Amino acid sequence: MHCDRIWRNARLATLAGDGLGEIEAGVVAAADGRILYAGPTADAPALDAPEIVDCEGRWITPGLIDPHTHLVYAGDRAAEFEQRLAGASYEEIARAGGGIVSTMRATRAASQADLTTAALPRLDALLAEGVSTVEVKSGYGLTLAGELKQLRAARALGEVRPVRVVTTLLAAHATPPEFRNDPDGYIEEVCERIIPAAAAEGLADQVDAFCETIGFTPAQVRKVFEAARRHGLPLKLHAEQLSNLGGAALAAEFGALSADHLEYLDEAGVAAMARGGTTAVLLPGAFYATRERQPPPIEALRRHGVPMALATDSNPGTSPLTSVLLVMNLAATLFRLTVPECLAGVTREAARALGLLAEIGSLEAGKRCDLAIWDIERPAELVYRMGFNPLHARVWRGECVR
C-alpha cells in the first residue's frame, strides 16, 4: 500500500468505538490527507511511503477538537471579573448593561480585519495544544451587518492557519439595545433577515441560541430553530446554564447536534437528549470562572447514554480560557469525569457535537489525518497536569504543521 507518510513506532489512542482504543505498538499511514491505516503494526498491510516518521514510542491521539468557542470578539471584560470577585453575579452584571452587550459595543466598533487579528492569538493557543478543529460563534454583533462581519472574520481564521473552522450563527445571544423593549421584534429580525442572509452567503455551518432567563424563552428559541431548519442549518443550543427552562428538551425535539452548559438539566431533559441523539457539551471553564455550585448531572447523562463532549467556551466574560488541556483537568476535577471520558470529550464526542464524526474525532481509515503526537508515558498525563503542554507535533490533513 503506497502512502504519502507513515508514523511508526507509536502508541495509539484511536478513540474508535468505546474507550480510548489503546494500541501499544502501532502505526498510522496516510495519503491525500486521509488515514489509510491506523492500528497494530503486526496487523498492518505492506506499507511504503517517501516519508517515514519514527515516533520513538510517543503517543498519537486524534487531533483535538474545541466544539464551543466565542473566539471572535473585540475588547475584554476584566472589570467584570473584578465585579464578580466583589460578589456580583453574572446575571446582575448582565442586567446592569454589562456582559454580552458590553462585548457587543466593542465588537461593533471593530473592523472585520481587526476581529480576525485579535482572535489569532487565542486560536494559536489552542493550536499549540494539538487542536485541529475549532467551532467559532458569532453573537456579539447583534445586527445583520455585525453578525455577518463576525462570521466572515471567523472564516478568515481558517484561511491563515492550518485548522478547520466551523462557524455558528448565534444572533439569538442577547437582545441588543435597539430592541431593548421588543425582544420578539429582535427574534423576528433574526429569523427573517439574519439567518437567511447568513445561509445565502454560506457563512454559517450551524445555528445556536441562548435559552435562559437573561437570554431568550423557549418559545422564542423555537422560532429561531424553525427558521434555521427552513434554511437547512443544523442546530445547537446554550441550555440550562443558570436555570431550567427546558431548553435541552427543546433542542432534542429538533434533533439538535448538541445542548451546551447543562448545569440545571433535569432527568427529563437528559432522557429527551438521549431520545433525540443530542450530545451534551460540558463547559467546565465557565462553571469555574463564574463560581457555579451546581455541576451538570453527570451520572444521569451516563445512565441514559448521552455522549459528553468538552469545550473551552472561550469568551471574554465567563470563560477567558484557551486551553483544551486545562478543560480536561477541570472536567475531571470539578465534574468527576474519567480520563477516557475527558479524552473522548475533546476528540470523538466533540466531533459528534459538530456533526463531523464521519470525518474526524478518531484514528480510523477514511477519516482526515488530523493527529496530535505527545511526549507522555500514558494518556492520563494529558488530563492530570495543569499548565504543562507535552505536545510534540501537530499533524493536519497529513502534514506536520508544528
PDB file of C-alpha atoms in Angstrom, residues 103-300:
ATOM      1  CA  THR A 103     -18.626  42.983  24.270  1.00  0.00           C
ATOM      2  CA  MET A 104     -21.190  43.828  21.578  1.00  0.00           C
ATOM      3  CA  ARG A 105     -20.264  47.506  21.726  1.00  0.00           C
ATOM      4  CA  ALA A 106     -16.546  46.820  21.251  1.00  0.00           C
ATOM      5  CA  THR A 107     -17.162  44.238  18.523  1.00  0.00           C
ATOM      6  CA  ARG A 108     -19.455  46.520  16.543  1.00  0.00           C
ATOM      7  CA  ALA A 109     -16.743  49.198  16.559  1.00  0.00           C
ATOM      8  CA  ALA A 110     -14.050  46.837  15.234  1.00  0.00           C
ATOM      9  CA  SER A 111     -13.400  46.072  11.581  1.00  0.00           C
ATOM     10  CA  GLN A 112     -13.523  42.545  10.215  1.00  0.00           C
ATOM     11  CA  ALA A 113      -9.733  42.543   9.850  1.00  0.00           C
ATOM     12  CA  ASP A 114      -9.356  43.787  13.425  1.00  0.00           C
ATOM     13  CA  LEU A 115     -11.560  40.953  14.698  1.00  0.00           C
ATOM     14  CA  THR A 116      -9.531  38.303  12.863  1.00  0.00           C
ATOM     15  CA  THR A 117      -6.257  39.767  14.092  1.00  0.00           C
ATOM     16  CA  ALA A 118      -7.498  39.913  17.684  1.00  0.00           C
ATOM     17  CA  ALA A 119      -8.679  36.288  17.546  1.00  0.00           C
ATOM     18  CA  LEU A 120      -5.432  34.845  16.172  1.00  0.00           C
ATOM     19  CA  PRO A 121      -3.512  34.705  19.486  1.00  0.00           C
ATOM     20  CA  ARG A 122      -6.450  32.910  21.082  1.00  0.00           C
ATOM     21  CA  LEU A 123      -6.601  30.463  18.180  1.00  0.00           C
ATOM     22  CA  ASP A 124      -2.837  29.950  18.239  1.00  0.00           C
ATOM     23  CA  ALA A 125      -3.009  28.981  21.916  1.00  0.00           C
ATOM     24  CA  LEU A 126      -5.470  26.222  21.012  1.00  0.00           C
ATOM     25  CA  LEU A 127      -3.410  25.019  18.056  1.00  0.00           C
ATOM     26  CA  ALA A 128      -0.321  24.825  20.262  1.00  0.00           C
ATOM     27  CA  GLU A 129      -2.145  22.189  22.320  1.00  0.00           C
ATOM     28  CA  GLY A 130      -2.969  19.949  19.378  1.00  0.00           C
ATOM     29  CA  VAL A 131      -6.331  21.371  18.280  1.00  0.00           C
ATOM     30  CA  SER A 132      -7.162  20.682  14.621  1.00  0.00           C
ATOM     31  CA  THR A 133     -10.827  21.737  14.519  1.00  0.00           C
ATOM     32  CA  VAL A 134     -12.468  24.640  16.319  1.00  0.00           C
ATOM     33  CA  GLU A 135     -16.035  25.916  16.361  1.00  0.00           C
ATOM     34  CA  VAL A 136     -16.434  29.725  16.416  1.00  0.00           C
ATOM     35  CA  LYS A 137     -19.698  31.523  17.155  1.00  0.00           C
ATOM     36  CA  SER A 138     -20.951  34.960  16.283  1.00  0.00           C
ATOM     37  CA  GLY A 139     -23.292  36.646  18.772  1.00  0.00           C
ATOM     38  CA  TYR A 140     -21.504  39.892  19.561  1.00  0.00           C
ATOM     39  CA  GLY A 141     -22.731  41.891  16.572  1.00  0.00           C
ATOM     40  CA  LEU A 142     -26.482  41.505  17.127  1.00  0.00           C
ATOM     41  CA  THR A 143     -27.272  43.239  13.841  1.00  0.00           C
ATOM     42  CA  LEU A 144     -27.336  41.824  10.330  1.00  0.00           C
ATOM     43  CA  ALA A 145     -24.071  43.551   9.408  1.00  0.00           C
ATOM     44  CA  GLY A 146     -22.438  42.821  12.740  1.00  0.00           C
ATOM     45  CA  GLU A 147     -23.232  39.106  12.758  1.00  0.00           C
ATOM     46  CA  LEU A 148     -22.073  38.614   9.173  1.00  0.00           C
ATOM     47  CA  LYS A 149     -18.866  40.531   9.964  1.00  0.00           C
ATOM     48  CA  GLN A 150     -18.114  38.162  12.826  1.00  0.00           C
ATOM     49  CA  LEU A 151     -18.776  35.093  10.697  1.00  0.00           C
ATOM     50  CA  ARG A 152     -16.507  36.394   7.922  1.00  0.00           C
ATOM     51  CA  ALA A 153     -13.784  37.084  10.481  1.00  0.00           C
ATOM     52  CA  ALA A 154     -14.146  33.520  11.770  1.00  0.00           C
ATOM     53  CA  ARG A 155     -13.950  32.083   8.255  1.00  0.00           C
ATOM     54  CA  ALA A 156     -10.760  34.090   7.706  1.00  0.00           C
ATOM     55  CA  LEU A 157      -9.097  32.317  10.639  1.00  0.00           C
ATOM     56  CA  GLY A 158      -9.207  29.089   8.669  1.00  0.00           C
ATOM     57  CA  GLU A 159      -7.559  30.817   5.712  1.00  0.00           C
ATOM     58  CA  VAL A 160      -4.499  31.994   7.629  1.00  0.00           C
ATOM     59  CA  ARG A 161      -3.967  28.993   9.904  1.00  0.00           C
ATOM     60  CA  PRO A 162      -3.945  25.216   9.237  1.00  0.00           C
ATOM     61  CA  VAL A 163      -7.177  24.461  11.115  1.00  0.00           C
ATOM     62  CA  ARG A 164     -10.769  23.615  10.320  1.00  0.00           C
ATOM     63  CA  VAL A 165     -13.108  26.380  11.497  1.00  0.00           C
ATOM     64  CA  VAL A 166     -16.782  25.513  11.971  1.00  0.00           C
ATOM     65  CA  THR A 167     -18.882  28.686  12.083  1.00  0.00           C
ATOM     66  CA  THR A 168     -22.037  29.047  14.149  1.00  0.00           C
ATOM     67  CA  LEU A 169     -24.575  31.847  13.847  1.00  0.00           C
ATOM     68  CA  LEU A 170     -25.503  32.915  17.399  1.00  0.00           C
ATOM     69  CA  ALA A 171     -27.526  36.037  16.594  1.00  0.00           C
ATOM     70  CA  ALA A 172     -30.012  34.979  19.309  1.00  0.00           C
ATOM     71  CA  HIS A 173     -27.392  35.553  22.006  1.00  0.00           C
ATOM     72  CA  ALA A 174     -28.859  38.625  23.704  1.00  0.00           C
ATOM     73  CA  THR A 175     -31.385  41.358  22.960  1.00  0.00           C
ATOM     74  CA  PRO A 176     -29.497  44.370  21.544  1.00  0.00           C
ATOM     75  CA  PRO A 177     -30.172  47.901  22.812  1.00  0.00           C
ATOM     76  CA  GLU A 178     -32.164  48.762  19.694  1.00  0.00           C
ATOM     77  CA  PHE A 179     -34.744  46.139  20.701  1.00  0.00           C
ATOM     78  CA  ARG A 180     -34.468  46.523  24.479  1.00  0.00           C
ATOM     79  CA  ASN A 181     -38.239  46.636  24.920  1.00  0.00           C
ATOM     80  CA  ASP A 182     -39.057  44.375  21.997  1.00  0.00           C
ATOM     81  CA  PRO A 183     -37.221  41.029  22.195  1.00  0.00           C
ATOM     82  CA  ASP A 184     -39.863  39.409  19.999  1.00  0.00           C
ATOM     83  CA  GLY A 185     -39.116  42.019  17.374  1.00  0.00           C
ATOM     84  CA  TYR A 186     -35.450  41.119  17.514  1.00  0.00           C
ATOM     85  CA  ILE A 187     -36.235  37.419  17.160  1.00  0.00           C
ATOM     86  CA  GLU A 188     -38.225  38.293  14.047  1.00  0.00           C
ATOM     87  CA  GLU A 189     -35.156  40.142  12.742  1.00  0.00           C
ATOM     88  CA  VAL A 190     -33.028  37.079  13.414  1.00  0.00           C
ATOM     89  CA  CYS A 191     -35.484  34.734  11.699  1.00  0.00           C
ATOM     90  CA  GLU A 192     -36.457  36.881   8.719  1.00  0.00           C
ATOM     91  CA  ARG A 193     -33.198  38.670   7.900  1.00  0.00           C
ATOM     92  CA  ILE A 194     -30.092  37.437   9.680  1.00  0.00           C
ATOM     93  CA  ILE A 195     -30.487  33.654   9.283  1.00  0.00           C
ATOM     94  CA  PRO A 196     -31.492  33.904   5.588  1.00  0.00           C
ATOM     95  CA  ALA A 197     -28.548  36.206   4.827  1.00  0.00           C
ATOM     96  CA  ALA A 198     -26.007  34.016   6.611  1.00  0.00           C
ATOM     97  CA  ALA A 199     -27.361  30.943   4.845  1.00  0.00           C
ATOM     98  CA  ALA A 200     -27.384  32.632   1.433  1.00  0.00           C
ATOM     99  CA  GLU A 201     -23.717  33.644   1.777  1.00  0.00           C
ATOM    100  CA  GLY A 202     -22.685  30.236   3.127  1.00  0.00           C
ATOM    101  CA  LEU A 203     -21.217  31.850   6.236  1.00  0.00           C
ATOM    102  CA  ALA A 204     -22.880  29.664   8.882  1.00  0.00           C
ATOM    103  CA  ASP A 205     -22.420  25.931   9.290  1.00  0.00           C
ATOM    104  CA  GLN A 206     -24.995  25.810  12.092  1.00  0.00           C
ATOM    105  CA  VAL A 207     -27.278  27.974  14.262  1.00  0.00           C
ATOM    106  CA  ASP A 208     -27.242  28.418  18.042  1.00  0.00           C
ATOM    107  CA  ALA A 209     -29.282  30.391  20.590  1.00  0.00           C
ATOM    108  CA  PHE A 210     -29.116  31.299  24.293  1.00  0.00           C
ATOM    109  CA  CYS A 211     -32.159  29.865  26.065  1.00  0.00           C
ATOM    110  CA  GLU A 212     -32.056  31.449  29.502  1.00  0.00           C
ATOM    111  CA  THR A 213     -33.742  33.942  31.816  1.00  0.00           C
ATOM    112  CA  ILE A 214     -31.289  36.603  30.611  1.00  0.00           C
ATOM    113  CA  GLY A 215     -31.426  35.305  27.047  1.00  0.00           C
ATOM    114  CA  PHE A 216     -34.485  34.054  25.168  1.00  0.00           C
ATOM    115  CA  THR A 217     -37.521  31.996  26.071  1.00  0.00           C
ATOM    116  CA  PRO A 218     -38.171  28.515  24.711  1.00  0.00           C
ATOM    117  CA  ALA A 219     -40.969  29.955  22.534  1.00  0.00           C
ATOM    118  CA  GLN A 220     -38.562  32.475  21.013  1.00  0.00           C
ATOM    119  CA  VAL A 221     -35.883  29.835  20.514  1.00  0.00           C
ATOM    120  CA  ARG A 222     -38.429  27.600  18.785  1.00  0.00           C
ATOM    121  CA  LYS A 223     -38.927  30.325  16.173  1.00  0.00           C
ATOM    122  CA  VAL A 224     -35.157  30.536  15.642  1.00  0.00           C
ATOM    123  CA  PHE A 225     -34.938  26.774  15.240  1.00  0.00           C
ATOM    124  CA  GLU A 226     -37.804  26.732  12.754  1.00  0.00           C
ATOM    125  CA  ALA A 227     -36.125  29.449  10.687  1.00  0.00           C
ATOM    126  CA  ALA A 228     -32.788  27.610  10.748  1.00  0.00           C
ATOM    127  CA  ARG A 229     -34.485  24.390   9.702  1.00  0.00           C
ATOM    128  CA  ARG A 230     -36.095  26.163   6.715  1.00  0.00           C
ATOM    129  CA  HIS A 231     -32.596  27.041   5.544  1.00  0.00           C
ATOM    130  CA  GLY A 232     -31.149  23.580   6.161  1.00  0.00           C
ATOM    131  CA  LEU A 233     -28.852  24.603   9.006  1.00  0.00           C
ATOM    132  CA  PRO A 234     -28.072  22.194  11.882  1.00  0.00           C
ATOM    133  CA  LEU A 235     -28.829  23.333  15.410  1.00  0.00           C
ATOM    134  CA  LYS A 236     -27.121  23.801  18.782  1.00  0.00           C
ATOM    135  CA  LEU A 237     -28.324  25.439  21.992  1.00  0.00           C
ATOM    136  CA  HIS A 238     -26.988  27.130  25.120  1.00  0.00           C
ATOM    137  CA  ALA A 239     -29.308  25.488  27.653  1.00  0.00           C
ATOM    138  CA  GLU A 240     -29.851  25.124  31.392  1.00  0.00           C
ATOM    139  CA  GLN A 241     -26.794  27.162  32.410  1.00  0.00           C
ATOM    140  CA  LEU A 242     -28.433  29.352  35.071  1.00  0.00           C
ATOM    141  CA  SER A 243     -31.910  27.838  35.334  1.00  0.00           C
ATOM    142  CA  ASN A 244     -34.008  25.036  33.898  1.00  0.00           C
ATOM    143  CA  LEU A 245     -36.234  26.338  31.112  1.00  0.00           C
ATOM    144  CA  GLY A 246     -36.455  23.013  29.274  1.00  0.00           C
ATOM    145  CA  GLY A 247     -34.087  24.152  26.555  1.00  0.00           C
ATOM    146  CA  ALA A 248     -32.300  20.832  26.280  1.00  0.00           C
ATOM    147  CA  ALA A 249     -35.572  19.006  25.641  1.00  0.00           C
ATOM    148  CA  LEU A 250     -36.448  21.611  23.010  1.00  0.00           C
ATOM    149  CA  ALA A 251     -33.079  21.101  21.344  1.00  0.00           C
ATOM    150  CA  ALA A 252     -33.629  17.349  21.357  1.00  0.00           C
ATOM    151  CA  GLU A 253     -37.109  17.779  19.873  1.00  0.00           C
ATOM    152  CA  PHE A 254     -35.496  19.485  16.879  1.00  0.00           C
ATOM    153  CA  GLY A 255     -32.704  16.906  16.618  1.00  0.00           C
ATOM    154  CA  ALA A 256     -30.060  19.459  17.591  1.00  0.00           C
ATOM    155  CA  LEU A 257     -26.450  18.364  17.401  1.00  0.00           C
ATOM    156  CA  SER A 258     -25.814  19.483  20.955  1.00  0.00           C
ATOM    157  CA  ALA A 259     -27.091  21.226  24.042  1.00  0.00           C
ATOM    158  CA  ASP A 260     -24.349  23.070  25.913  1.00  0.00           C
ATOM    159  CA  HIS A 261     -23.672  24.042  29.575  1.00  0.00           C
ATOM    160  CA  LEU A 262     -26.483  21.982  31.228  1.00  0.00           C
ATOM    161  CA  GLU A 263     -25.779  22.686  34.896  1.00  0.00           C
ATOM    162  CA  TYR A 264     -29.516  22.807  35.689  1.00  0.00           C
ATOM    163  CA  LEU A 265     -30.535  19.963  33.388  1.00  0.00           C
ATOM    164  CA  ASP A 266     -33.058  17.573  34.959  1.00  0.00           C
ATOM    165  CA  GLU A 267     -33.718  13.874  34.402  1.00  0.00           C
ATOM    166  CA  ALA A 268     -36.490  14.545  31.891  1.00  0.00           C
ATOM    167  CA  GLY A 269     -34.153  16.733  29.871  1.00  0.00           C
ATOM    168  CA  VAL A 270     -31.453  14.065  29.938  1.00  0.00           C
ATOM    169  CA  ALA A 271     -33.932  11.444  28.728  1.00  0.00           C
ATOM    170  CA  ALA A 272     -35.081  13.758  25.935  1.00  0.00           C
ATOM    171  CA  MET A 273     -31.474  14.279  24.798  1.00  0.00           C
ATOM    172  CA  ALA A 274     -30.923  10.532  24.751  1.00  0.00           C
ATOM    173  CA  ARG A 275     -34.017  10.036  22.586  1.00  0.00           C
ATOM    174  CA  GLY A 276     -33.093  12.888  20.261  1.00  0.00           C
ATOM    175  CA  GLY A 277     -29.453  11.883  19.797  1.00  0.00           C
ATOM    176  CA  THR A 278     -28.302  15.260  21.126  1.00  0.00           C
ATOM    177  CA  THR A 279     -24.773  15.457  22.530  1.00  0.00           C
ATOM    178  CA  ALA A 280     -24.076  17.199  25.838  1.00  0.00           C
ATOM    179  CA  VAL A 281     -21.284  19.771  25.579  1.00  0.00           C
ATOM    180  CA  LEU A 282     -19.917  20.484  29.048  1.00  0.00           C
ATOM    181  CA  LEU A 283     -18.118  23.765  29.728  1.00  0.00           C
ATOM    182  CA  PRO A 284     -16.174  23.484  32.992  1.00  0.00           C
ATOM    183  CA  GLY A 285     -14.271  26.716  32.320  1.00  0.00           C
ATOM    184  CA  ALA A 286     -17.466  28.751  32.588  1.00  0.00           C
ATOM    185  CA  PHE A 287     -18.536  26.756  35.644  1.00  0.00           C
ATOM    186  CA  TYR A 288     -15.201  27.561  37.287  1.00  0.00           C
ATOM    187  CA  ALA A 289     -14.972  31.225  36.240  1.00  0.00           C
ATOM    188  CA  THR A 290     -18.498  32.088  37.374  1.00  0.00           C
ATOM    189  CA  ARG A 291     -18.079  30.046  40.580  1.00  0.00           C
ATOM    190  CA  GLU A 292     -21.193  27.998  39.942  1.00  0.00           C
ATOM    191  CA  ARG A 293     -22.065  25.418  42.561  1.00  0.00           C
ATOM    192  CA  GLN A 294     -24.369  23.039  40.693  1.00  0.00           C
ATOM    193  CA  PRO A 295     -22.492  20.802  38.252  1.00  0.00           C
ATOM    194  CA  PRO A 296     -24.180  19.131  35.291  1.00  0.00           C
ATOM    195  CA  PRO A 297     -25.927  15.811  36.098  1.00  0.00           C
ATOM    196  CA  ILE A 298     -23.042  13.594  35.009  1.00  0.00           C
ATOM    197  CA  GLU A 299     -24.421  10.366  36.453  1.00  0.00           C
ATOM    198  CA  ALA A 300     -27.778  10.858  34.728  1.00  0.00           C
TER     199      ALA A 300
END
